[in-house]
CSV table of C-alpha atoms and ligand atoms in Angstrom, one decimal:
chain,number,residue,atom,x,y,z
W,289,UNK,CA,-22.5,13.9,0.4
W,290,UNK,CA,-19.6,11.8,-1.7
W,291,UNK,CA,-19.8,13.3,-5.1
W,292,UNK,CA,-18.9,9.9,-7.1
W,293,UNK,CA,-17.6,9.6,-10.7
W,294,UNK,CA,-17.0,6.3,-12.2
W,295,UNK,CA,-13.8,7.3,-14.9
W,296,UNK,CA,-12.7,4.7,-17.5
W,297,UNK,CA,-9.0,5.0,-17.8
W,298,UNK,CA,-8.7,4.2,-21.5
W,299,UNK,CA,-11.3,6.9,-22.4
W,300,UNK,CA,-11.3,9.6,-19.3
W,301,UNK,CA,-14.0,11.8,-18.9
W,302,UNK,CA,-12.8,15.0,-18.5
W,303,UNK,CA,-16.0,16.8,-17.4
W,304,UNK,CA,-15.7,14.7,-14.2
W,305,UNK,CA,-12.2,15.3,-13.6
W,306,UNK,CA,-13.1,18.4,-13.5
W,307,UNK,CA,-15.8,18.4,-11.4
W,308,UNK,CA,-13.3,16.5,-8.6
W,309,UNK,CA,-10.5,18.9,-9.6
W,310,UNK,CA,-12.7,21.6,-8.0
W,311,UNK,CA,-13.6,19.6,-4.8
W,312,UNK,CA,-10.0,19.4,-4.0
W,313,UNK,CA,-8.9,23.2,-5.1
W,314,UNK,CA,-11.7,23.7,-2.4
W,315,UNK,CA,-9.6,22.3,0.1
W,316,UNK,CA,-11.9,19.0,0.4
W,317,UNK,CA,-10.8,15.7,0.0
W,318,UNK,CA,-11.0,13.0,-3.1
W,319,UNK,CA,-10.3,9.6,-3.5
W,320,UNK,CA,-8.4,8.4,-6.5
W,321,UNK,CA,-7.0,5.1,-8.4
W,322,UNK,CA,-3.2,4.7,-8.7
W,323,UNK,CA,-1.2,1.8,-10.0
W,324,UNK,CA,-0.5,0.8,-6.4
W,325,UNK,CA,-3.8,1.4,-4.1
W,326,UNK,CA,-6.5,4.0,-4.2
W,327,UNK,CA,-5.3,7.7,-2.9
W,328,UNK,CA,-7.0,9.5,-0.1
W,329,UNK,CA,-6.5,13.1,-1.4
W,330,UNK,CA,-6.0,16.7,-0.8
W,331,UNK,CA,-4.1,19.5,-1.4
W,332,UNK,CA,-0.7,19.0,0.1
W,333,UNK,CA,0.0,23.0,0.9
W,334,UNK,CA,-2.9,23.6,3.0
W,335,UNK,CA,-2.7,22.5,6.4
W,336,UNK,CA,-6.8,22.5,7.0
W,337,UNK,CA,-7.1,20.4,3.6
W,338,UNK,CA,-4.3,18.0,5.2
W,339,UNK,CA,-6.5,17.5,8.5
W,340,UNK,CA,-9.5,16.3,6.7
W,341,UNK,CA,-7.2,13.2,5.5
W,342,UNK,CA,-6.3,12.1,9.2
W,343,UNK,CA,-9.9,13.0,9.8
W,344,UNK,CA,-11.4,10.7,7.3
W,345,UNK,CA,-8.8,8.1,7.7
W,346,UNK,CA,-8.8,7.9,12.0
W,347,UNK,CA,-5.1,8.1,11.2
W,348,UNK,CA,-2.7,9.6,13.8
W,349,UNK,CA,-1.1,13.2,12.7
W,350,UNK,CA,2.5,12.1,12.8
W,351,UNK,CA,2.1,9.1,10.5
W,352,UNK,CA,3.6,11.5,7.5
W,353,UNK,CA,1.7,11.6,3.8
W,354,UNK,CA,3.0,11.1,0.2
W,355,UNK,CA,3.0,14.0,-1.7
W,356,UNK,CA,2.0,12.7,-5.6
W,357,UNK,CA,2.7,15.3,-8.8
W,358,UNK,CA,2.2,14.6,-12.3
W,359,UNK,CA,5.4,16.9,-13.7
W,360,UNK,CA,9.2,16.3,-12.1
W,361,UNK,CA,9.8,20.4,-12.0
W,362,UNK,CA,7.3,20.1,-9.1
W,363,UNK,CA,9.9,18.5,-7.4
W,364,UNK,CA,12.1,21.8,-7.1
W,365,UNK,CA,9.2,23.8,-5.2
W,366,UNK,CA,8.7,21.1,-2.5
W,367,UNK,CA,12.3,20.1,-1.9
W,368,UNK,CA,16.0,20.8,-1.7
W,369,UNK,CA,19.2,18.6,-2.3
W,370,UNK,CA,18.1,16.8,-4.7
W,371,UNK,CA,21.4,14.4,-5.6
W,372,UNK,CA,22.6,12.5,-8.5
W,373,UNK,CA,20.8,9.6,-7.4
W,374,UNK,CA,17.5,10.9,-7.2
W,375,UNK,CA,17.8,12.3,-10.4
W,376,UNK,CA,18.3,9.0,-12.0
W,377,UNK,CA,15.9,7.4,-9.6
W,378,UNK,CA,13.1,9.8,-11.0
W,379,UNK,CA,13.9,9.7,-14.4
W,380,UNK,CA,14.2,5.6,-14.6
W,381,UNK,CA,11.2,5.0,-12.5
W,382,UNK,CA,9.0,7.5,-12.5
W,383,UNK,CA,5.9,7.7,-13.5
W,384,UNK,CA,5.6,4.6,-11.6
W,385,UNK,CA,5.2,2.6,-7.9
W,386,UNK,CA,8.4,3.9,-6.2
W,387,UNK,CA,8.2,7.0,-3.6
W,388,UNK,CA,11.2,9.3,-2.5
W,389,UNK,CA,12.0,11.2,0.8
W,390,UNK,CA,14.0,14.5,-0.1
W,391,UNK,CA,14.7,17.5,2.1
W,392,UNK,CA,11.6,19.3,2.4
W,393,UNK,CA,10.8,23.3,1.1
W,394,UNK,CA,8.9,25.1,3.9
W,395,UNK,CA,6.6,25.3,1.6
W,396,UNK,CA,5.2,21.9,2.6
W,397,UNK,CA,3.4,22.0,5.9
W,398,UNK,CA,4.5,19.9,8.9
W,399,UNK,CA,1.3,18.4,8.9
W,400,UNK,CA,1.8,17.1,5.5
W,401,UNK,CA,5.4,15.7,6.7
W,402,UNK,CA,3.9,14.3,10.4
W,403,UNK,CA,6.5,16.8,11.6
W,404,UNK,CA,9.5,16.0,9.9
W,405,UNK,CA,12.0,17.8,7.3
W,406,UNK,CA,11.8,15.6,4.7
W,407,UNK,CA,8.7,15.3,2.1
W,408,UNK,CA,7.9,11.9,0.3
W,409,UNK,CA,7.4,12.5,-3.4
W,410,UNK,CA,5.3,10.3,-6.0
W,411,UNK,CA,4.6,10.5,-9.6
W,412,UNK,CA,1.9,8.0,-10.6
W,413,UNK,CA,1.6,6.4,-13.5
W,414,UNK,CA,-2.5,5.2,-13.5
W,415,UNK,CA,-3.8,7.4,-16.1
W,416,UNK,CA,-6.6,8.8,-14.1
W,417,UNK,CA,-4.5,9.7,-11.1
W,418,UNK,CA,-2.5,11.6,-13.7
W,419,UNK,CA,-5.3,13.2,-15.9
W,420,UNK,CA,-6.6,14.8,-12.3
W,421,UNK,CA,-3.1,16.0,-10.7
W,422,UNK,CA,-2.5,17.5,-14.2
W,423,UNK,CA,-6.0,19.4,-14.2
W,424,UNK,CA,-5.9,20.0,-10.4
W,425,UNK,CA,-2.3,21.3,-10.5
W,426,UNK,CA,-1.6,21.2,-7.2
W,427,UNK,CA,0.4,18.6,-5.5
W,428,UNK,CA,-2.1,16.1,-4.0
W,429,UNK,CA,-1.5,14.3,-0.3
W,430,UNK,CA,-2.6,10.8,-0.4
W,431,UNK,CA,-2.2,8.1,1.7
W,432,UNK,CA,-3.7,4.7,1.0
W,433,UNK,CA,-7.6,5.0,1.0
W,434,UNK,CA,-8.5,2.5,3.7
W,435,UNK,CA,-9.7,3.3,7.3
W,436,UNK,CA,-6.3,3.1,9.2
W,437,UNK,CA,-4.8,-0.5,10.5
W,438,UNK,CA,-7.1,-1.9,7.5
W,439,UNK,CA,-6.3,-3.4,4.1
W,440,UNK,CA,-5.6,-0.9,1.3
W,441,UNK,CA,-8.2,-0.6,-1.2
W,442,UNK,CA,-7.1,-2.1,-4.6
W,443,UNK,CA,-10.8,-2.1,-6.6
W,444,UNK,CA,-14.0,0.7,-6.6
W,445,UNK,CA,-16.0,-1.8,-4.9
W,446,UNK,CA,-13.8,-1.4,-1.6
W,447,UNK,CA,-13.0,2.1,-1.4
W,448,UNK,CA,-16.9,3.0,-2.1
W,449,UNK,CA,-18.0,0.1,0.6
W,450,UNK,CA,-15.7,1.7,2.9
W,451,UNK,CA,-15.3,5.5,2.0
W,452,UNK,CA,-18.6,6.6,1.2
W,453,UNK,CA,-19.5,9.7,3.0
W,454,UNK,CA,-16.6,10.2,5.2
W,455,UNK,CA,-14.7,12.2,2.4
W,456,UNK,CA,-16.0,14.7,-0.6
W,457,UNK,CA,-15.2,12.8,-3.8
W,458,UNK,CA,-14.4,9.4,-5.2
W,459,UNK,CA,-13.4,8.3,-8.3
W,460,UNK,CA,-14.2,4.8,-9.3
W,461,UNK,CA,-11.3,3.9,-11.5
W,462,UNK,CA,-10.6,0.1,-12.8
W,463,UNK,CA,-8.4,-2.5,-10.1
W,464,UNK,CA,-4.5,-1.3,-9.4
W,465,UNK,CA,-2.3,-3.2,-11.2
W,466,UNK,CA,0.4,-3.9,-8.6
W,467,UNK,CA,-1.7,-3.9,-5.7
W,468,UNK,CA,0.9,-3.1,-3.2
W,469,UNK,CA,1.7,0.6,-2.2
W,470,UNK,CA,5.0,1.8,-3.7
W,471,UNK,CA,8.1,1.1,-2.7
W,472,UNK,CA,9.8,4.1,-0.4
W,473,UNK,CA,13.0,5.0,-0.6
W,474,UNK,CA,15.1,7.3,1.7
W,475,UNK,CA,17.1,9.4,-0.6
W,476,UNK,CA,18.8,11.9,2.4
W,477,UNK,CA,21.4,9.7,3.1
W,478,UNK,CA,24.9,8.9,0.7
W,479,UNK,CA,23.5,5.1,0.6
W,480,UNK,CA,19.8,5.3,-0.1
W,481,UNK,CA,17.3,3.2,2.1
W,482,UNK,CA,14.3,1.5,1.4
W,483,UNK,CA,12.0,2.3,4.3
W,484,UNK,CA,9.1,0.1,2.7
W,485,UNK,CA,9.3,-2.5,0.4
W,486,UNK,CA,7.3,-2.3,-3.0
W,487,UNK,CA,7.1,-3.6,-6.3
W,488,UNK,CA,10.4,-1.7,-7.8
W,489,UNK,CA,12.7,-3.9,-5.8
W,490,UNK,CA,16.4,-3.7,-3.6
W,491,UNK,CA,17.8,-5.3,-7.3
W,492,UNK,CA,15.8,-3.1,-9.4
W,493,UNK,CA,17.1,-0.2,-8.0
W,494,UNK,CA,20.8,-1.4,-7.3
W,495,UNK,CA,20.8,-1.4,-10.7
W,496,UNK,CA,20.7,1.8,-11.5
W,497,UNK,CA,22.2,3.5,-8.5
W,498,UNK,CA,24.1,1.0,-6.8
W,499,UNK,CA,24.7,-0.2,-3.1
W,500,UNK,CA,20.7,0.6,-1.4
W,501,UNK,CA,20.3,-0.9,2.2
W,502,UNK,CA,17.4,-2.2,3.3
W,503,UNK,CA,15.9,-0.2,6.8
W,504,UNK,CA,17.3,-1.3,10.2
W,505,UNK,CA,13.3,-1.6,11.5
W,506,UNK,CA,11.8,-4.0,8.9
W,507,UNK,CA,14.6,-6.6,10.2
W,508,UNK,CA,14.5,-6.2,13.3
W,509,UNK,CA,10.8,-6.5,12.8
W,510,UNK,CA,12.1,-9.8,11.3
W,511,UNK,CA,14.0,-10.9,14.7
W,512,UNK,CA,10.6,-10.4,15.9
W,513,UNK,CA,9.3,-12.7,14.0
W,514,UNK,CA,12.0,-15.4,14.6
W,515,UNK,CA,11.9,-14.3,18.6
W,516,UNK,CA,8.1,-15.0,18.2
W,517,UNK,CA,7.4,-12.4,20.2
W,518,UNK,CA,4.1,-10.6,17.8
W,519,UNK,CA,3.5,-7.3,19.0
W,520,UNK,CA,-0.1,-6.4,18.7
W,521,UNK,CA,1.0,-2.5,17.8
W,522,UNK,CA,2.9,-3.6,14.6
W,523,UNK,CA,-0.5,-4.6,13.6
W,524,UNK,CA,-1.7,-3.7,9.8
W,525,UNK,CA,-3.4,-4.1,6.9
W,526,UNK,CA,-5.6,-6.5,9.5
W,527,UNK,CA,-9.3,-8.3,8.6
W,528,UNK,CA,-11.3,-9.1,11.3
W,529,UNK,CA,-10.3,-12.9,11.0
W,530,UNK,CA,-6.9,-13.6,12.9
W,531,UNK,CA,-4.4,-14.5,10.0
W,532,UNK,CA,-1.2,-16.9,10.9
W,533,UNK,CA,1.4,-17.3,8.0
W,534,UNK,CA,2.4,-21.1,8.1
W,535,UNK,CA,6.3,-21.9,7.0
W,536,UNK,CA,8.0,-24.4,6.1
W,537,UNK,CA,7.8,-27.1,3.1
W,538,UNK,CA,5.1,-27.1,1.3
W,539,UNK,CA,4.0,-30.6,2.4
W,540,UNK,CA,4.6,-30.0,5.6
W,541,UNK,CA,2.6,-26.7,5.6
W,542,UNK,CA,-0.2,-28.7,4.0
W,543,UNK,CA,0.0,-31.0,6.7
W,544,UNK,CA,-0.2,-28.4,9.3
W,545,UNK,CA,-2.9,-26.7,8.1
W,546,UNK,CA,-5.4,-29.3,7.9
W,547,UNK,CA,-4.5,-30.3,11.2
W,548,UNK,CA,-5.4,-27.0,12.5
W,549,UNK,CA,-8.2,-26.2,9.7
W,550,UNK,CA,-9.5,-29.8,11.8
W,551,UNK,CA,-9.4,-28.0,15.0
W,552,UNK,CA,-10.7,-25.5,14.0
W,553,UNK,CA,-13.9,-26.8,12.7
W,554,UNK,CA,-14.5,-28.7,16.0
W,555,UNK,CA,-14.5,-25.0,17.3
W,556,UNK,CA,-16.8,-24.3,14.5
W,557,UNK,CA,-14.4,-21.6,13.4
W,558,UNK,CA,-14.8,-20.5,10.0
W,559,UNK,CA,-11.1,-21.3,8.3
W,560,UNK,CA,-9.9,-20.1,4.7
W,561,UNK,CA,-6.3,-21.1,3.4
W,562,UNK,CA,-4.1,-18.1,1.5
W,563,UNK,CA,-2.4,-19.9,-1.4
W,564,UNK,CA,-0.7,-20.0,-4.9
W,565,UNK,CA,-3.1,-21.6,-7.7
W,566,UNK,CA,-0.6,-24.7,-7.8
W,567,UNK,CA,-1.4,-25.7,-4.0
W,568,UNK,CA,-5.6,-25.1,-3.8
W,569,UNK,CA,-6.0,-29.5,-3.8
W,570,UNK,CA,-3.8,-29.8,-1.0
W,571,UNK,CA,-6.4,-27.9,1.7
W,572,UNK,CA,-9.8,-29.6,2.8
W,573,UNK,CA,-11.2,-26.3,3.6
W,574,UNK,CA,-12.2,-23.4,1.3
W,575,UNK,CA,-9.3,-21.8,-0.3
W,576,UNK,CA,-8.6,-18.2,-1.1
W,577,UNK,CA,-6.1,-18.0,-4.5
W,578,UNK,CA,-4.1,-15.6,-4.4
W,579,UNK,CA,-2.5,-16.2,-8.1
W,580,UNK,CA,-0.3,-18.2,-10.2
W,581,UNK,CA,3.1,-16.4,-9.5
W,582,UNK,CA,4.7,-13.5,-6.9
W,583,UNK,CA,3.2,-10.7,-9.6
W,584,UNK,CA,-0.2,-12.0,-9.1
W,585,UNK,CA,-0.5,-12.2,-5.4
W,586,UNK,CA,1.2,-8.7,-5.1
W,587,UNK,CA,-2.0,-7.4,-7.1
W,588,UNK,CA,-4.6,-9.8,-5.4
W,589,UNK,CA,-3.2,-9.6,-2.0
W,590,UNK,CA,-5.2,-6.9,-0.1
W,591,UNK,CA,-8.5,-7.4,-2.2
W,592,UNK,CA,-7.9,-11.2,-1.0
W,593,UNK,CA,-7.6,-9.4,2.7
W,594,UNK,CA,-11.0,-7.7,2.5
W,595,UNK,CA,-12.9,-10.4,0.9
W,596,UNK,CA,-12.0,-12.6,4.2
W,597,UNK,CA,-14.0,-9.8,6.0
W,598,UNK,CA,-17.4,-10.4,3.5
W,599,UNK,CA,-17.2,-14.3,3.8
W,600,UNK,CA,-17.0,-13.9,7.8
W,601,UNK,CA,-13.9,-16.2,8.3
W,602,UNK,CA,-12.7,-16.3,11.8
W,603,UNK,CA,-9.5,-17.6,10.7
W,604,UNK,CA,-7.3,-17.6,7.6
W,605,UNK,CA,-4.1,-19.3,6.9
W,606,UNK,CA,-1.4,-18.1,4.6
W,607,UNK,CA,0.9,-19.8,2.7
W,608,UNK,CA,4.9,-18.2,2.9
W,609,UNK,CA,5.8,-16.9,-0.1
W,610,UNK,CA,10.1,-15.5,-1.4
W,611,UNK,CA,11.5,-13.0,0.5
W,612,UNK,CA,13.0,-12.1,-2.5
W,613,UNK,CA,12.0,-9.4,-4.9
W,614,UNK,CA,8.8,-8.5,-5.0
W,615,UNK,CA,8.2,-11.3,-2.6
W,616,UNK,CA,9.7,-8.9,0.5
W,617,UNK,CA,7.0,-6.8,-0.5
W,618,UNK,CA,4.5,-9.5,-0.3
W,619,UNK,CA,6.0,-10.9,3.7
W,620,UNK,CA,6.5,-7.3,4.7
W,621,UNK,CA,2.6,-6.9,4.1
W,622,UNK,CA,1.6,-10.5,5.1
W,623,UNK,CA,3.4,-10.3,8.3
W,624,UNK,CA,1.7,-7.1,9.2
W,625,UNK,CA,-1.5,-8.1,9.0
W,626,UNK,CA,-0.8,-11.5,10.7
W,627,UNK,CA,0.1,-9.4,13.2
W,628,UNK,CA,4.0,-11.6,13.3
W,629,UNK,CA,2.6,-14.6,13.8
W,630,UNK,CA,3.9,-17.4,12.3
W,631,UNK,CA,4.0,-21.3,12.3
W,632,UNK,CA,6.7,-23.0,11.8
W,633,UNK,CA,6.6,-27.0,10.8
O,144,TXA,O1,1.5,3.5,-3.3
O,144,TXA,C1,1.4,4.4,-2.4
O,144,TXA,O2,2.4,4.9,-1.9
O,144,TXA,C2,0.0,4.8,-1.9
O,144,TXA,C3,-0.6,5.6,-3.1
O,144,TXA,C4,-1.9,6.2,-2.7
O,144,TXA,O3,0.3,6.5,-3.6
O,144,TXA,N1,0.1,5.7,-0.8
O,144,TXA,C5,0.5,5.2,0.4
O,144,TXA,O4,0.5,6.1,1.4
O,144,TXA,O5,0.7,4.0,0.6
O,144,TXA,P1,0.5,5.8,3.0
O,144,TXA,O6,0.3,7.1,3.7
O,144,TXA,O7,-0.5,4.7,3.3
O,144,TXA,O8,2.0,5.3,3.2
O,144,TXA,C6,3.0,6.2,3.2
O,144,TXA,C7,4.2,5.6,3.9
O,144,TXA,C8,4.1,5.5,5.4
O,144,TXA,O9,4.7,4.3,5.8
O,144,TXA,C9,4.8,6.8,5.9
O,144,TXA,O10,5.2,6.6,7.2
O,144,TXA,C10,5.9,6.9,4.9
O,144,TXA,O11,5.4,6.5,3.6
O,144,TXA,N2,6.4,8.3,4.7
O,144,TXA,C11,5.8,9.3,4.2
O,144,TXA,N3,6.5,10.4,4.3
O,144,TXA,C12,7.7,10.1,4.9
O,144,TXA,C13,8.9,10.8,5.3
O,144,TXA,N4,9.0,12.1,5.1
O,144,TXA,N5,9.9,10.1,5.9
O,144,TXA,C14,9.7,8.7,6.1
O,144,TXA,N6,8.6,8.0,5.8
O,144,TXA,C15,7.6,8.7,5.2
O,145,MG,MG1,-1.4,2.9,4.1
């Protein structure tokens, strides 16, 4: 049984916090709202706790977990060599969508790093995700809440559809307000990497800390894309529909997706179009908006992603969007759940 508690983050009920406090000081698991996605939780210093997460999840054991606190001295009992940089990175960003890889303590469990000696560190800033890490006071492994390979879940209605009964708690917060998963930064190095995009961007942080590189694998993921060779393992973040991202000019994407939406309905496949609000009249099949600028699709994205998997779609076309910004945050996800393919007119 999923003990479930619906929390209103402007008024938080702390009777329930407590109640899904306990679950996890029992070494169970809970799921939880952030700014970014939903949290699949548990106590990140107990190997048996950590298990249920990959258990619940199907995720494999060296896929490493984000370790999220709700007070910087945590930092000092989970890692070591914490630089200059990180200092300023926490206290700029933090609470907030932006993880960092330190040095780990041996107090964190390998199977909380996947076998590394570094630990990823979050502080949230959702107010829910906070009230519990403060009562629970322990520092909480999370990973995104979806089922792994599939969309992160960015509203209640997702993580309970999917979640329900495979872990011990879930709390029903409102939607994530970025709707991407936070941006990961590789602070172990002199120039820090980003290893994931997010919504604190290359600039935002070059900012504040100077020269930051971007990880060798995302571009040559991106040589991938240009080689149009998709592999099917790099596949993420993936509805059952097959999803092609279609580049170009916009009236020459327009163009091309007709064509195909055309084809598609001789096959009688079942075709949605990904788009911003300014380009839903150019498609003569249903559309899917995904918002008005790069802020909105980054919150709409993955919900978008799921509800192609409740209308049935067999195929879904994407507009490209910046690779700028939070737009690299937006291709990085799109591509991976496109599984690399792209169209090019
Ligand atoms: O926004 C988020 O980060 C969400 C919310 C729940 O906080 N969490 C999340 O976790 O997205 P997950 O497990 O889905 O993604 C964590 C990413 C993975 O790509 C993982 O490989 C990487 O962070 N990661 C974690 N620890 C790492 C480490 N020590 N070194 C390198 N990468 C690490
Ligand atoms: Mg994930």
């Amino acid at each position: 049984m999923t003990l479930i508690s619906k929390i209103d983050e402007n008024n938080i009920d702390k009777e329930e916090i407590k109640k899904q406090a306990e679950i996890l000081r029992k070494g169970k698991t809970v799921i939880f709202p952030t700014e970014t996605v939903y949290g699949l939780g548990a106590n990140a210093l107990d190997e048996d706790a950590v298990s249920k997460i990959y258990k619940a999840k199907g995720r494999p054991s060296d896929n490493p977990l984000i370790v999220h606190i709700y007070d910087k001295k945590q930092v000092n009992n989970l890692a070591k060599d914490i630089s200059e940089k990180a200092n300023i990175i926490m206290d700029k960003f933090w609470p907030g969508p932006i993880t960092i890889i330190l040095n780990k303590k041996n107090i964190v469990p390998m199977r909380t790093s996947g076998g590394l000696d570094t630990v990823a560190i979050r502080m949230p800033s959702n107010k829910v995700a906070k009230a519990l890490l403060e009562e629970v006071k322990l520092p909480i492994a999370a990973p995104s809440a979806n089922i792994s390979g599939r969309p992160s879940p960015t509203k209640g209605i997702h993580v309970y559809n999917e979640m329900n009964n495979r872990v011990d708690g879930i709390i029903i917060g409102g939607d994530c307000s970025f709707g991407l998963e936070s941006t990961v930064l590789d602070l172990t190095s002199d120039i820090p990497t980003i290893l994931r995009p997010g919504s604190i961007t290359k600039e935002d942080l070059e900012a504040v800390i100077g020269q930051v590189n971007m990880d060798k694998a995302l571009e040559r993921k991106e040589d991938n894309i240009k080689a149009k060779a998709p592999g099917m393992k790099y596949k993420h973040y993936s509805p059952n529909a097959e999803v092609f991202i279609v580049s170009g000019k916009i009236d020459d994407v327009a163009n091309k997706i007709n064509e195909l939406v055309n084809n598609n309905s001789k096959k009688r496949l079942k075709t949605a179009v990904m788009c911003l609000e300014e380009n839903k009249n150019r498609y003569n099949c249903d559309t899917i908006v995904l918002g008005k600028d790069l802020q909105e699709v980054a919150a709409n994205l993955f919900s978008a992603l799921i509800s192609v998997d409740e209308k049935k779609y067999d195929v879904v076309y994407t507009e490209e969007f910046s690779n700028y910004g939070v737009g690299r945050a937006i291709m990085n996800r799109l591509l991976k759940s496109a599984g690399y393919k792209v169209i090019k007119c």
